[in-house]
């Protein structure tokens, strides 16, 4: 799928709510991630990161660029764009924001808002090694194939949770990142 096809499908199925613009007063637990899509050789790819092992929250996990809301952020979109710049060098003016999905609550207490954005031009990734151990692209078509998206039961504190998992090459994508990828694939496949 190329960027034109994606935009057409995405806009045909606009999200029912707008992009959140104001924070709820729980800034310490609010976060936003950017789901950056970039066209490579006429195919859309997701840009994903791997978190370093030294981080307190979600060490080693595959994620999207993003993080906690800071006082300088005027909106959750601003948070996602600021974090993408800080983590991988993706400048805000190089991203066309297309929309956002509803917030997801993590098992660690965060409320994470996924913001979908199309990267306008190729860019040189500048990884902040304090926040990102690795950055890579993966073809969206791989995840659109439902055979590559799975759900498993996960036990935590005596409660069973349904968790999305997606192996990709030598990476294991799970949790909120996999849930957001699943939601994105379902959203564009509903056309």
Short mmCIF file of C-alpha atoms in Angstrom, two decimals:
data_model
loop_
_atom_site.label_atom_id
_atom_site.label_comp_id
_atom_site.label_asym_id
_atom_site.label_seq_id
_atom_site.Cartn_x
_atom_site.Cartn_y
_atom_site.Cartn_z
CA UNK A 1 0.00 0.00 0.00
CA UNK A 2 1.41 3.41 -0.93
CA UNK A 3 0.80 6.71 0.87
CA UNK A 4 -1.97 7.84 -1.52
CA UNK A 5 -3.95 4.61 -1.03
CA UNK A 6 -3.47 4.84 2.72
CA UNK A 7 -4.67 8.46 2.88
CA UNK A 8 -7.72 7.59 0.78
CA UNK A 9 -8.67 4.62 2.96
CA UNK A 10 -7.87 6.43 6.17
CA UNK A 11 -9.94 9.48 5.24
CA UNK A 12 -12.85 7.34 4.06
CA UNK A 13 -13.09 6.02 7.59
CA UNK A 14 -12.49 9.12 9.67
CA UNK A 15 -12.15 8.57 13.36
CA UNK A 16 -15.32 9.34 15.29
CA UNK A 17 -13.61 11.68 17.71
CA UNK A 18 -11.22 14.50 17.00
CA UNK A 19 -7.59 14.68 17.94
CA UNK A 20 -7.39 15.41 21.66
CA UNK A 21 -6.22 18.97 22.08
CA UNK A 22 -6.47 19.55 25.81
CA UNK A 23 -5.08 17.49 28.60
CA UNK A 24 -7.21 15.99 31.37
CA UNK A 25 -5.25 17.19 34.39
CA UNK A 26 -3.52 13.83 34.84
CA UNK A 27 -0.41 14.93 32.95
CA UNK A 28 1.89 12.76 35.08
CA UNK A 29 0.19 9.65 33.71
CA UNK A 30 -0.64 10.88 30.21
CA UNK A 31 1.51 10.06 27.22
CA UNK A 32 1.31 10.19 23.44
CA UNK A 33 3.02 8.21 20.72
CA UNK A 34 3.46 8.97 17.05
CA UNK A 35 2.62 6.20 14.60
CA UNK A 36 4.94 7.39 11.83
CA UNK A 37 4.32 5.97 8.37
CA UNK A 38 6.96 6.47 5.69
CA UNK A 39 6.85 5.46 2.04
CA UNK A 40 9.84 3.37 0.96
CA UNK A 41 9.95 2.05 -2.62
CA UNK A 42 6.21 2.76 -3.10
CA UNK A 43 5.27 0.81 0.05
CA UNK A 44 4.23 2.22 3.41
CA UNK A 45 6.36 1.26 6.38
CA UNK A 46 5.95 1.86 10.10
CA UNK A 47 8.86 3.39 11.97
CA UNK A 48 9.37 1.54 15.25
CA UNK A 49 11.86 1.87 18.07
CA UNK A 50 13.25 -0.47 20.67
CA UNK A 51 13.56 0.89 24.18
CA UNK A 52 16.89 0.53 26.01
CA UNK A 53 17.14 -1.96 28.85
CA UNK A 54 18.04 0.72 31.41
CA UNK A 55 14.63 2.43 31.22
CA UNK A 56 12.27 2.08 34.19
CA UNK A 57 9.10 1.62 32.11
CA UNK A 58 8.91 -1.06 29.39
CA UNK A 59 12.67 -1.76 29.02
CA UNK A 60 13.63 -3.50 25.78
CA UNK A 61 10.14 -3.33 24.30
CA UNK A 62 9.33 -2.39 20.73
CA UNK A 63 7.43 0.88 20.69
CA UNK A 64 6.53 3.95 18.70
CA UNK A 65 8.33 7.23 19.34
CA UNK A 66 6.59 8.91 22.24
CA UNK A 67 6.47 9.56 25.92
CA UNK A 68 4.98 11.40 28.84
CA UNK A 69 3.26 14.76 28.53
CA UNK A 70 5.42 17.67 29.67
CA UNK A 71 4.35 21.16 30.70
CA UNK A 72 5.71 22.62 27.44
CA UNK A 73 3.24 20.52 25.41
CA UNK A 74 0.13 22.35 24.23
CA UNK A 75 -1.63 19.12 23.25
CA UNK A 76 -1.18 15.38 23.00
CA UNK A 77 -0.25 15.82 19.33
CA UNK A 78 2.49 18.23 20.44
CA UNK A 79 3.74 15.58 22.87
CA UNK A 80 3.91 12.91 20.16
CA UNK A 81 5.71 15.23 17.72
CA UNK A 82 8.16 16.53 20.34
CA UNK A 83 9.05 13.01 21.44
CA UNK A 84 9.57 11.82 17.83
CA UNK A 85 11.99 14.70 17.29
CA UNK A 86 13.84 14.01 20.54
CA UNK A 87 14.03 10.23 20.10
CA UNK A 88 14.72 9.74 16.37
CA UNK A 89 15.22 13.21 14.87
CA UNK A 90 11.87 13.32 13.04
CA UNK A 91 10.97 17.01 12.87
CA UNK A 92 7.36 18.08 13.39
CA UNK A 93 7.26 20.01 10.10
CA UNK A 94 8.08 16.74 8.29
CA UNK A 95 4.94 15.02 9.60
CA UNK A 96 1.41 15.32 8.24
CA UNK A 97 -0.84 14.47 11.19
CA UNK A 98 -3.80 12.43 9.92
CA UNK A 99 -5.66 11.69 13.13
CA UNK A 100 -5.55 9.92 16.47
CA UNK A 101 -6.97 6.80 18.03
CA UNK A 102 -8.63 6.68 21.44
CA UNK A 103 -6.30 6.55 24.44
CA UNK A 104 -5.11 3.17 25.67
CA UNK A 105 -4.59 2.40 29.33
CA UNK A 106 -1.45 0.44 30.07
CA UNK A 107 -0.98 -2.06 32.88
CA UNK A 108 1.58 0.37 34.33
CA UNK A 109 -1.04 3.11 34.74
CA UNK A 110 -0.35 5.33 31.72
CA UNK A 111 -3.03 6.69 29.40
CA UNK A 112 -1.41 6.68 25.95
CA UNK A 113 -2.87 8.48 22.93
CA UNK A 114 -1.69 7.21 19.51
CA UNK A 115 -1.31 9.95 16.86
CA UNK A 116 -1.09 8.83 13.23
CA UNK A 117 1.29 10.77 11.00
CA UNK A 118 2.65 10.49 7.48
CA UNK A 119 6.34 11.34 7.08
CA UNK A 120 6.54 13.80 4.18
CA UNK A 121 10.21 13.40 3.20
CA UNK A 122 12.96 10.87 3.95
CA UNK A 123 15.09 11.99 6.90
CA UNK A 124 18.29 11.00 8.66
CA UNK A 125 17.45 9.28 11.91
CA UNK A 126 19.28 10.72 14.89
CA UNK A 127 18.73 8.26 17.72
CA UNK A 128 18.89 9.46 21.32
CA UNK A 129 20.60 6.47 22.93
CA UNK A 130 19.18 7.40 26.35
CA UNK A 131 15.66 6.72 25.04
CA UNK A 132 16.11 4.44 22.01
CA UNK A 133 18.32 1.37 21.60
CA UNK A 134 17.29 0.71 17.98
CA UNK A 135 15.07 2.17 15.28
CA UNK A 136 13.79 0.24 12.27
CA UNK A 137 11.06 0.19 9.63
CA UNK A 138 8.60 -2.61 8.98
CA UNK A 139 6.22 -2.84 6.00
CA UNK A 140 2.61 -2.05 6.87
CA UNK A 141 1.54 -4.83 4.47
CA UNK A 142 3.14 -7.39 6.82
CA UNK A 143 0.83 -6.31 9.64
CA UNK A 144 -2.25 -5.92 7.42
CA UNK A 145 -2.02 -9.68 6.87
CA UNK A 146 -4.09 -10.94 9.83
CA UNK A 147 -1.96 -14.12 9.96
CA UNK A 148 0.81 -11.95 11.42
CA UNK A 149 -1.35 -10.52 14.24
CA UNK A 150 -2.17 -12.67 17.27
CA UNK A 151 -3.88 -12.36 20.65
CA UNK A 152 -2.79 -14.31 23.72
CA UNK A 153 -3.96 -14.49 27.33
CA UNK A 154 -1.61 -12.91 29.87
CA UNK A 155 -1.95 -13.29 33.64
CA UNK A 156 -1.13 -10.33 35.88
CA UNK A 157 -2.02 -10.07 39.55
CA UNK A 158 -4.61 -12.82 39.21
CA UNK A 159 -6.35 -11.19 36.25
CA UNK A 160 -6.33 -12.47 32.67
CA UNK A 161 -5.68 -9.84 30.01
CA UNK A 162 -5.91 -10.24 26.23
CA UNK A 163 -2.58 -9.09 24.79
CA UNK A 164 -1.75 -8.53 21.12
CA UNK A 165 1.52 -10.03 19.87
CA UNK A 166 3.27 -9.74 16.51
CA UNK A 167 6.60 -11.39 15.79
CA UNK A 168 8.51 -9.56 13.04
CA UNK A 169 11.89 -10.86 11.89
CA UNK A 170 13.99 -11.01 15.08
CA UNK A 171 11.64 -8.60 16.93
CA UNK A 172 8.73 -9.39 19.20
CA UNK A 173 6.07 -6.67 19.21
CA UNK A 174 3.47 -6.90 21.94
CA UNK A 175 1.29 -4.91 24.30
CA UNK A 176 0.08 -1.44 23.45
CA UNK A 177 2.31 -1.17 20.36
CA UNK A 178 0.82 -4.34 18.90
CA UNK A 179 -2.69 -3.24 19.96
CA UNK A 180 -2.27 0.08 18.11
CA UNK A 181 -0.90 -1.66 15.00
CA UNK A 182 -3.88 -4.03 15.12
CA UNK A 183 -6.29 -1.08 15.45
CA UNK A 184 -4.61 0.72 12.53
CA UNK A 185 -4.84 -2.39 10.32
CA UNK A 186 -8.50 -2.94 11.20
CA UNK A 187 -9.28 0.73 10.58
CA UNK A 188 -7.82 0.77 7.06
CA UNK A 189 -9.11 -2.71 6.19
CA UNK A 190 -12.72 -1.76 6.91
CA UNK A 191 -13.00 -0.01 3.55
#
